Short mmCIF file of C-alpha atoms in Angstrom, two decimals:
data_model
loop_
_atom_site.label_atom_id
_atom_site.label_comp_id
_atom_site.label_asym_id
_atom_site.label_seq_id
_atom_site.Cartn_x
_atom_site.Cartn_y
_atom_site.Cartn_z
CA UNK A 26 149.28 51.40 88.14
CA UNK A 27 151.92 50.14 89.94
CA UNK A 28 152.78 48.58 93.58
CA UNK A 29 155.26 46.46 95.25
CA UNK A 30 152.69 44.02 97.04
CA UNK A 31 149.03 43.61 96.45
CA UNK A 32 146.66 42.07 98.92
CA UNK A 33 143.55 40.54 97.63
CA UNK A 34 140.94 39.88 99.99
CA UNK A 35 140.11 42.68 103.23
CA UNK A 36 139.40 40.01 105.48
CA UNK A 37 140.65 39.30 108.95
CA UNK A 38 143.87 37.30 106.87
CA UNK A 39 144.32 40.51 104.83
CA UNK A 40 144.25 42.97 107.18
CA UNK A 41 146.72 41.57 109.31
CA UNK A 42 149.10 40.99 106.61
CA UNK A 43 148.74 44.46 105.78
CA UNK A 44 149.29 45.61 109.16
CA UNK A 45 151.73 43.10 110.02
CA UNK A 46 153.80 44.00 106.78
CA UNK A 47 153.04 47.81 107.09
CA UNK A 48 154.65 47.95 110.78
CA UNK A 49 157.74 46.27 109.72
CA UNK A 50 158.31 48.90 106.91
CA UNK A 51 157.99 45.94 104.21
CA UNK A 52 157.74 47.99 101.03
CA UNK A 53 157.88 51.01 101.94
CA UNK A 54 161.01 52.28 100.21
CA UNK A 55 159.85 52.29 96.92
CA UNK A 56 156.95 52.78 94.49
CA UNK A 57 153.52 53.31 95.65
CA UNK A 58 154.40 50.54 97.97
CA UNK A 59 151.57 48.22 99.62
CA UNK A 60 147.78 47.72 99.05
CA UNK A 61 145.03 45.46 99.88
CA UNK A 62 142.25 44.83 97.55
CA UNK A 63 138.31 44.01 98.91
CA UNK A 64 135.63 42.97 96.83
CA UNK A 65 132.84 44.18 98.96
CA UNK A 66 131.58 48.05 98.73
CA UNK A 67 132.69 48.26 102.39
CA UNK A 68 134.02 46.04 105.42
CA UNK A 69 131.81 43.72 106.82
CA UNK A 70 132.51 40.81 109.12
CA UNK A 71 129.51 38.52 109.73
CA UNK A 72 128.13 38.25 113.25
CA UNK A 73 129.47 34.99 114.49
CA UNK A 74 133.32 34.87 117.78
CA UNK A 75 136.38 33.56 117.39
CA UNK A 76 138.59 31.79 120.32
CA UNK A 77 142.34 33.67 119.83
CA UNK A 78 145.13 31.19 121.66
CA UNK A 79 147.78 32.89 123.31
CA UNK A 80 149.87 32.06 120.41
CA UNK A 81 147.53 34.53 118.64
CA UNK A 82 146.88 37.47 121.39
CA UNK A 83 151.23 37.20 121.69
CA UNK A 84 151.35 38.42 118.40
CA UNK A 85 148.15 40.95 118.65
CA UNK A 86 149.95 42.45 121.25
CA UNK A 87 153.03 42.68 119.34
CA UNK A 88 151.44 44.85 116.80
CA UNK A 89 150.41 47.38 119.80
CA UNK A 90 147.17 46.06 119.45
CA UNK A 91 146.86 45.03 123.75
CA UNK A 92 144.61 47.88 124.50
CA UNK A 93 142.04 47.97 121.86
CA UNK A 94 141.74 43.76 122.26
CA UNK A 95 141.29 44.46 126.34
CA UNK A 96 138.05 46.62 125.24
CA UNK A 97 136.49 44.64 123.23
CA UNK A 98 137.34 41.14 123.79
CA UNK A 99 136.17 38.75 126.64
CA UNK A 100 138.93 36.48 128.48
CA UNK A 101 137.40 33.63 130.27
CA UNK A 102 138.56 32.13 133.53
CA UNK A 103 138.03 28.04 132.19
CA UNK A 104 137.31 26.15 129.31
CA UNK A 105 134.66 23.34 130.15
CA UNK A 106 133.90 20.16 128.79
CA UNK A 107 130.56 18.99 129.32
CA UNK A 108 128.34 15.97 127.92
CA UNK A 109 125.54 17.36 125.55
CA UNK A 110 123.34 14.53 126.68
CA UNK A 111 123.77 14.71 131.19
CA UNK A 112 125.34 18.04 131.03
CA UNK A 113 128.34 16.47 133.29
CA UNK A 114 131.22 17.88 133.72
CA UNK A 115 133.87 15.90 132.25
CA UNK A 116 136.56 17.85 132.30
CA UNK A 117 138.05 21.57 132.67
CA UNK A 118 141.23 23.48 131.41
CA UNK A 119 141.74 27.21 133.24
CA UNK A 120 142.37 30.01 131.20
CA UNK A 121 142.89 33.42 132.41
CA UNK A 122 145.63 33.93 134.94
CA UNK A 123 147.29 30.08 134.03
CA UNK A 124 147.60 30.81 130.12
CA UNK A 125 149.63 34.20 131.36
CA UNK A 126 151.37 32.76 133.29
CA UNK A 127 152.78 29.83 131.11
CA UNK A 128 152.11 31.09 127.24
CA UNK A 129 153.00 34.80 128.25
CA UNK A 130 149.77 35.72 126.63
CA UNK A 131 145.60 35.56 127.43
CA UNK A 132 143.10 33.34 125.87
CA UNK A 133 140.80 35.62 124.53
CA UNK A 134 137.67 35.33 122.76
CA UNK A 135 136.12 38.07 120.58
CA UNK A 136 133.69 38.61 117.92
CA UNK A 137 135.12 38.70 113.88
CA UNK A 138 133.53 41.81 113.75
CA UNK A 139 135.14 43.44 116.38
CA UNK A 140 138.59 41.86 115.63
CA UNK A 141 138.16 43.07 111.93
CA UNK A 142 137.49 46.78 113.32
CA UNK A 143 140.55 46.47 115.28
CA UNK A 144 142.63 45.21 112.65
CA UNK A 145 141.24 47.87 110.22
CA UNK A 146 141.49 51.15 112.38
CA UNK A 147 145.27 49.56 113.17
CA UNK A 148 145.94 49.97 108.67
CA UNK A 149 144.43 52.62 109.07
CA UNK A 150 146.39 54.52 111.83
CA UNK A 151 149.53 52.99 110.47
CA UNK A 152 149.63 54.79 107.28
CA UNK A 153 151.02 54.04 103.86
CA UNK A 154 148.58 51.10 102.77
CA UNK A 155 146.33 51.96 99.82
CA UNK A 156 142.59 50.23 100.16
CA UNK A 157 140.67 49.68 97.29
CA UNK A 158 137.35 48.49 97.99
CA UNK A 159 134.77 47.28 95.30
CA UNK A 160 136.71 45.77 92.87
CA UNK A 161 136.96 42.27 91.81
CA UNK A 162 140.35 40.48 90.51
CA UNK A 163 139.94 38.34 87.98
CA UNK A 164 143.09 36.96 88.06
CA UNK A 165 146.78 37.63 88.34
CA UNK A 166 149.74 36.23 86.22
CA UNK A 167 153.07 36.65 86.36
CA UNK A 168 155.06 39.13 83.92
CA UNK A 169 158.59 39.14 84.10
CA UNK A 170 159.45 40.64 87.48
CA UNK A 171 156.20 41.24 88.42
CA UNK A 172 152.69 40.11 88.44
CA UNK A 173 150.07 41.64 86.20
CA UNK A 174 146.01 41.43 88.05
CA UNK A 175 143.30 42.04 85.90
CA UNK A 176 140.06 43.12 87.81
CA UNK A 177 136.21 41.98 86.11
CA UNK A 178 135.64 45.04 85.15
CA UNK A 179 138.63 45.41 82.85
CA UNK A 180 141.35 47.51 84.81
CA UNK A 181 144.90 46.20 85.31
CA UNK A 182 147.63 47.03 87.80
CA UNK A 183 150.83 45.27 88.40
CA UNK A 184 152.87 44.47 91.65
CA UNK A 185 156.06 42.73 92.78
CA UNK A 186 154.09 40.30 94.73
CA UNK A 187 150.63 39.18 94.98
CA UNK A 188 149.42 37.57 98.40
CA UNK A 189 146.06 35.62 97.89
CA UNK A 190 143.90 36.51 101.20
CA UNK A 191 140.64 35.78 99.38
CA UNK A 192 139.27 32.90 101.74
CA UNK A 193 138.17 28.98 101.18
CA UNK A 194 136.89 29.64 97.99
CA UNK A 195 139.83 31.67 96.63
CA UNK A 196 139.78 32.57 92.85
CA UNK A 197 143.22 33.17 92.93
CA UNK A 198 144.59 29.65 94.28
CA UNK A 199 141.95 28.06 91.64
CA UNK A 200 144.07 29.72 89.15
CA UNK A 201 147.17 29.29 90.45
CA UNK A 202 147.30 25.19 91.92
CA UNK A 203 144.23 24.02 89.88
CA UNK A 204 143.82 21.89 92.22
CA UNK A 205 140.23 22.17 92.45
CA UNK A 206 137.33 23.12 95.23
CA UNK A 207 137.13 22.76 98.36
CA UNK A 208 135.79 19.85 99.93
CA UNK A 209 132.10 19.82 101.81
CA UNK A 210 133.17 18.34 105.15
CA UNK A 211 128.99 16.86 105.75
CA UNK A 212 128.98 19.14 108.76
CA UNK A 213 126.70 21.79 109.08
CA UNK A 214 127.42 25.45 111.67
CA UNK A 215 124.16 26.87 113.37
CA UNK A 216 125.82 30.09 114.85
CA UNK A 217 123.93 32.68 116.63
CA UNK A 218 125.73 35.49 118.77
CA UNK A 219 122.84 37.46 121.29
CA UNK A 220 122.88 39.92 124.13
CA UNK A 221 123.94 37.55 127.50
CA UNK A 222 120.97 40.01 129.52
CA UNK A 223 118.57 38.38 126.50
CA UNK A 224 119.05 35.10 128.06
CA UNK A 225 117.14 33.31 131.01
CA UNK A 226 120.04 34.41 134.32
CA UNK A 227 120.75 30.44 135.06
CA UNK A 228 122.14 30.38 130.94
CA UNK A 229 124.51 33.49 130.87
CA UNK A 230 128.16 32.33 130.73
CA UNK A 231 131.43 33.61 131.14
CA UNK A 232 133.64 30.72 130.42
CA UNK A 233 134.20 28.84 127.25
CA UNK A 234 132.37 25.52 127.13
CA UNK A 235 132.21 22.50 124.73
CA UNK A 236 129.51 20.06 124.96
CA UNK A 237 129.94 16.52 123.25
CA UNK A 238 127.48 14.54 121.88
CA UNK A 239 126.69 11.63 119.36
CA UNK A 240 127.08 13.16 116.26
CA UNK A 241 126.92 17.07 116.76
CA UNK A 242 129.10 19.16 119.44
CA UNK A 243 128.04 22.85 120.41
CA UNK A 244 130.69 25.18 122.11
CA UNK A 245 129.57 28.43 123.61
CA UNK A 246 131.77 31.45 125.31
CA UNK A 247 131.52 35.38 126.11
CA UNK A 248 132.14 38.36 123.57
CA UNK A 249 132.76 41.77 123.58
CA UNK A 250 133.96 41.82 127.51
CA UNK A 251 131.02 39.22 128.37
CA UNK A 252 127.92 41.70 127.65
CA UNK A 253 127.46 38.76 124.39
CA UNK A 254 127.33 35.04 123.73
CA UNK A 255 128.54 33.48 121.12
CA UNK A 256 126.92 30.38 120.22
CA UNK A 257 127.98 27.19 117.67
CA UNK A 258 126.21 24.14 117.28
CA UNK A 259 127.93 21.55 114.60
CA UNK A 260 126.05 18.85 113.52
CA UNK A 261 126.06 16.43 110.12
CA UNK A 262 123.80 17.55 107.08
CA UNK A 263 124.16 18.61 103.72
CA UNK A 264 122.46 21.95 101.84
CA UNK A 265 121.20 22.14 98.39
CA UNK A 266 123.04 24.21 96.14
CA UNK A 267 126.38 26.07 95.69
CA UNK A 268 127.97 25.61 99.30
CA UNK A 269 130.32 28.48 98.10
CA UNK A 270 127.54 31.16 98.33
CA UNK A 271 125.33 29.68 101.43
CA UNK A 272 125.32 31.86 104.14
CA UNK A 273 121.45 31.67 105.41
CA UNK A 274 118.84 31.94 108.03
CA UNK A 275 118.35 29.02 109.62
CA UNK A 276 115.15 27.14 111.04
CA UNK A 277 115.42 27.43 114.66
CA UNK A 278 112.91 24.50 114.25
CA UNK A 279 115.20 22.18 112.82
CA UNK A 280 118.00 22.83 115.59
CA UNK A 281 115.69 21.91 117.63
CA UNK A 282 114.41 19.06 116.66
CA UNK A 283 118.28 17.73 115.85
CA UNK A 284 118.69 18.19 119.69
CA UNK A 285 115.81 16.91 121.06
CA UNK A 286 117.28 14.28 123.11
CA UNK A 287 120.16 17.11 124.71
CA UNK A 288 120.19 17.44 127.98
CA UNK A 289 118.61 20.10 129.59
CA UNK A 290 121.72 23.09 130.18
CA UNK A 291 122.31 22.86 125.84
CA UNK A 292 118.57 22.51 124.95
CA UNK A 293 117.22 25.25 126.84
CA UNK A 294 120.14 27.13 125.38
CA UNK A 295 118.96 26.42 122.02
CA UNK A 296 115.52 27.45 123.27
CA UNK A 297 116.36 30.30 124.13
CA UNK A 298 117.74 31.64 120.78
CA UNK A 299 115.14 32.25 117.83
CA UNK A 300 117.99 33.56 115.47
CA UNK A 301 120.16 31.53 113.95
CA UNK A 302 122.59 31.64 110.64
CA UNK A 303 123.63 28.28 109.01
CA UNK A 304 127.02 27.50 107.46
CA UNK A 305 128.07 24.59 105.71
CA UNK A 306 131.60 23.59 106.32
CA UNK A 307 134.24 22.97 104.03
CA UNK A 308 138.06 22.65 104.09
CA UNK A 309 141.02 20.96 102.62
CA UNK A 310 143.41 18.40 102.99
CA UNK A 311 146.41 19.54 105.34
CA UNK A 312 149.07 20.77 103.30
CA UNK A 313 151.20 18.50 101.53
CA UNK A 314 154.49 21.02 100.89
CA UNK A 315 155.30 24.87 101.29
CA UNK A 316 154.34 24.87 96.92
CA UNK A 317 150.60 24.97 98.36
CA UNK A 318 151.64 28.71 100.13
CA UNK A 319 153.56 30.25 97.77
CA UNK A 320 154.87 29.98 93.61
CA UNK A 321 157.42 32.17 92.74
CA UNK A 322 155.67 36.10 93.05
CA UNK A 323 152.41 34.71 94.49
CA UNK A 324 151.45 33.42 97.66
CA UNK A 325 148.50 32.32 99.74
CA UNK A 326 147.47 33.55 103.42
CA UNK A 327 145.02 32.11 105.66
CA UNK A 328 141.86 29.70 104.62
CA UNK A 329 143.10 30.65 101.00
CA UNK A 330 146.39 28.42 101.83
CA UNK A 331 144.94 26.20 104.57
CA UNK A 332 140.90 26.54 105.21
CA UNK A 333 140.61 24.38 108.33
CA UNK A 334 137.98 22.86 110.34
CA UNK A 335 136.96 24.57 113.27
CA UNK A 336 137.57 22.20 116.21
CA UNK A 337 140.53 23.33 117.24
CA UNK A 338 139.55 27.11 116.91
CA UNK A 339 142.78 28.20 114.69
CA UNK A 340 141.27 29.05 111.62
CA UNK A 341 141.86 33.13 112.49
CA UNK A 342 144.80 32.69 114.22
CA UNK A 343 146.80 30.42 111.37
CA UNK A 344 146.00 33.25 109.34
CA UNK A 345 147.58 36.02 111.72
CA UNK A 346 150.40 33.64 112.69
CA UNK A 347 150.78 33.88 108.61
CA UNK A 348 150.63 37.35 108.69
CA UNK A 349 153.42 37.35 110.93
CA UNK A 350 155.57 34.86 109.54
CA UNK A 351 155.51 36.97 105.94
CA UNK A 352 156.00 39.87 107.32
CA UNK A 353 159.58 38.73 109.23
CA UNK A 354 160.27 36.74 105.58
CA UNK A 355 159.75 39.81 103.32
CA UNK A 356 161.89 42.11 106.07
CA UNK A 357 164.86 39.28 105.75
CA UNK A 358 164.73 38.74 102.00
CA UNK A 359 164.15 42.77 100.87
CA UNK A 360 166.09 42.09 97.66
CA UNK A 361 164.36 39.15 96.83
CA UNK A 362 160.92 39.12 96.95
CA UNK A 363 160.62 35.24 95.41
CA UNK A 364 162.98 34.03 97.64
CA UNK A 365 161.16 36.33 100.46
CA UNK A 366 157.69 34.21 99.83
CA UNK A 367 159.65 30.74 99.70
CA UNK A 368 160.87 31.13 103.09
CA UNK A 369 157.49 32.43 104.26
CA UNK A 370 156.00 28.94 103.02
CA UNK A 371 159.25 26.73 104.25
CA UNK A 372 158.49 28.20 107.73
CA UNK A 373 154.73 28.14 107.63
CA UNK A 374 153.23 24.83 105.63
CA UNK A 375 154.05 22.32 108.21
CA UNK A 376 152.76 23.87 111.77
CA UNK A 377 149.22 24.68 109.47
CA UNK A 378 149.28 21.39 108.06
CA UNK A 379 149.40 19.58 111.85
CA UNK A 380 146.78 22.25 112.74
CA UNK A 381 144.79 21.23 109.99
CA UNK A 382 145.29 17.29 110.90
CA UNK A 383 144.55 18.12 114.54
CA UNK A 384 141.31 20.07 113.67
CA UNK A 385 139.87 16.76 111.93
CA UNK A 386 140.81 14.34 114.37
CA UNK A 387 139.36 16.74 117.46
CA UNK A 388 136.12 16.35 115.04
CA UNK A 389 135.94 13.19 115.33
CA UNK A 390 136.41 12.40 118.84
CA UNK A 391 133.82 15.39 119.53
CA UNK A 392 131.38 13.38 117.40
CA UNK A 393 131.69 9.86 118.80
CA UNK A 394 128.81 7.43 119.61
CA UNK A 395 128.19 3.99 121.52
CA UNK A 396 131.62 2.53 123.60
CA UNK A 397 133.87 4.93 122.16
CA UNK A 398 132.33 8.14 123.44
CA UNK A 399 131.84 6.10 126.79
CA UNK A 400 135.84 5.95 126.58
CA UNK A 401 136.16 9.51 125.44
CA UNK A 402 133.83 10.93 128.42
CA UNK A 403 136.40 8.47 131.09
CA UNK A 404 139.65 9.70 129.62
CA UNK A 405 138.63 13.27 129.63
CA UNK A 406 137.02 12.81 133.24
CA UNK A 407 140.67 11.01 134.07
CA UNK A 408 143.15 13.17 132.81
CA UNK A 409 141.30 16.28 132.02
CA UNK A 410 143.55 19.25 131.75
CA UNK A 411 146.85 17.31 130.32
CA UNK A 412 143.78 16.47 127.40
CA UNK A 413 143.14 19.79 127.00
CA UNK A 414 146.34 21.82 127.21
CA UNK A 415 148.06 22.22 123.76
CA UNK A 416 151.50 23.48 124.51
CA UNK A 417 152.86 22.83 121.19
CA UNK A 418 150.16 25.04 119.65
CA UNK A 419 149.85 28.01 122.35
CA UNK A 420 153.47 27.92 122.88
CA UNK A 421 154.34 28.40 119.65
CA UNK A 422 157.16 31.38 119.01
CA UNK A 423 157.56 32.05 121.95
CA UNK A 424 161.86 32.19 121.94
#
């Protein structure tokens, strides 16, 4: 069997590199054209929201996606900073009608879930992508002028081009950079997502907010057009066992108890919520050079290329910015499809690599104890929004 690209991995990264590269008519001249491989028996995204820049809604729009995002994504008026331990205010960014205004997009925030269902129905719709779901690659090597994937249960197929989609803890980049696993960050995820009219009135939100303390940082904000909250708490720990498969119930105990001396708007939060999921963190150093994205007739997408931390909430949207980017590459480049996937990496390795960066530094100021997070809570009190605005990241693209 035969195709000019193969996706592997029917996550959010997939998906929108299969829509991205079905819309601009990428392979669809020839052969049995495009299709995106999923491990899973069926799409599932897990229960936790994602914060989607305007650099990120710009391009979901682009795709004709505007509509379905308006009904079923939230778009909050401000982004707050607050102290975990006094609950002050220390400083505020506004969203809504200011990020229009000045990115030409929203700042949206949405559960995976109902992004993946968005991004699947758009494949879908569009036509011409074959999706295979319950099969496992193996591997894939190159063969002459193509590359050959074997699945674990035997079966081969072949494509021009194989795009590695398949997450932090991507078989395919083991194979293909040896450059080992991921590394465990020491940071643990509580994340819990429940019905806002399940909550106590006073802790119902509709803006995004971020509160700081010694050590941990929890950010909260509205899904699926505010009738949800989704709900993060980041604090150090390790876990026992394979960090690769740990995806668990949590204690709601031991959140608790990690927050005891919160102030009261974040702890009774926490109180509020019996059900938790717990997540161990991991990433990778920021990219060094665009051979980390792509080799020859294989490339990487997403936390496959570039798994980031989450404090800068870009993980999703590198991966549709990605999407994007290969896309425009392959629709330059049609007769070339190496040179197609080296341009995609020249033009993508160094903007995820300063995300990346950025993402680790943000964790560390979140975290701060003693004098420094004194420091932190003035400058953020004193300048405030210039802190918080990222023009160089929500701007990006925009010609």
């Amino acid at each position: 069997m035969e195709h000019n690209m193969v996706i592997v991995g029917g996550g959010i990264g997939g998906l929108a590199a299969a829509l991205a590269c079905g819309r601009q008519g990428c392979f669809g001249l020839q052969g049995e054209g495009l299709r995106l491989i999923e491990q899973a028996p069926a799409f599932t995204e897990v229960g936790a929201g994602i914060q989607l820049g305007p650099n990120v809604t710009r391009i979901l729009q682009g795709w004709g996606l505007e509509q379905g995002l308006a009904e079923v994504a939230s778009f909050p008026e401000r982004l707050e900073i607050r102290s975990a331990l006094t609950t002050r205010l220390l400083g505020m960014l506004p969203l809504g009608a200011r990020a229009q205004a000045t990115y030409g997009a929203p700042y949206a925030t949405i559960a995976r879930q109902d992004l993946h269902t968005l991004l699947r129905k758009a494949v879908e719709q569009l036509g011409g992508v074959d999706m295979e779901l319950n099969t496992r690659i193996a591997s894939a090597s190159p063969a002459g002028q193509r590359v050959q994937l074997r699945s674990e249960d035997g079966s081969e197929q072949s494509a021009a081009c194989v795009l590695a989609a398949d997450g932090v803890w991507s078989k395919l980049r083991s194979q293909w950079l040896n450059d080992g696993a991921p590394r465990v960050t020491g940071h643990l995820a509580f994340r819990a997502m429940v019905p806002q009219f399940a909550l106590p009135e006073a802790l119902r939100s509709e803006v995004v907010t971020a509160w700081l303390g010694p050590d941990f940082h929890a950010v909260q904000y509205p899904v699926r057009g505010g009738e949800w909250l989704n709900v993060v708490v980041i604090v150090h720990g390790s876990i026992v066992g394979d960090p690769a498969a740990w995806d668990h119930s949590a204690n709601a105990g031991e959140l608790r108890a990690r927050l005891a001396y919160a102030g009261s708007g974040l702890l009774d939060l926490v109180h509020a919520i019996d059900d938790w999921r717990l997540w161990p963190l991991s990433d990778r150093p920021p990219l060094q050079g665009p051979h980390q994205m792509a080799i020859g007739r294989l490339a990487l997408l997403g936390d496959a290329a570039h798994p980031m931390r989450p404090y800068l909430a870009q993980g999703a949207g590198m991966a549709i910015e990605d999407a994007q980017q290969l896309a425009l590459s392959l629709q330059a480049h049609t007769a070339d499809l190496p040179a197609a996937l080296a341009h995609y990496a020249a033009a993508r390795w160094q903007r995820n690599a300063r995300v990346q960066a950025r993402a680790i530094r943000n964790g560390r100021i979140f975290h701060l104890q003693g004098p420094m997070r004194v420091a932190r809570d003035v400058s953020m009190k004193l300048l405030g929004e210039k802190l918080l605005d990222v023009p160089w990241l929500y701007g990006y693209g925009i010609q």
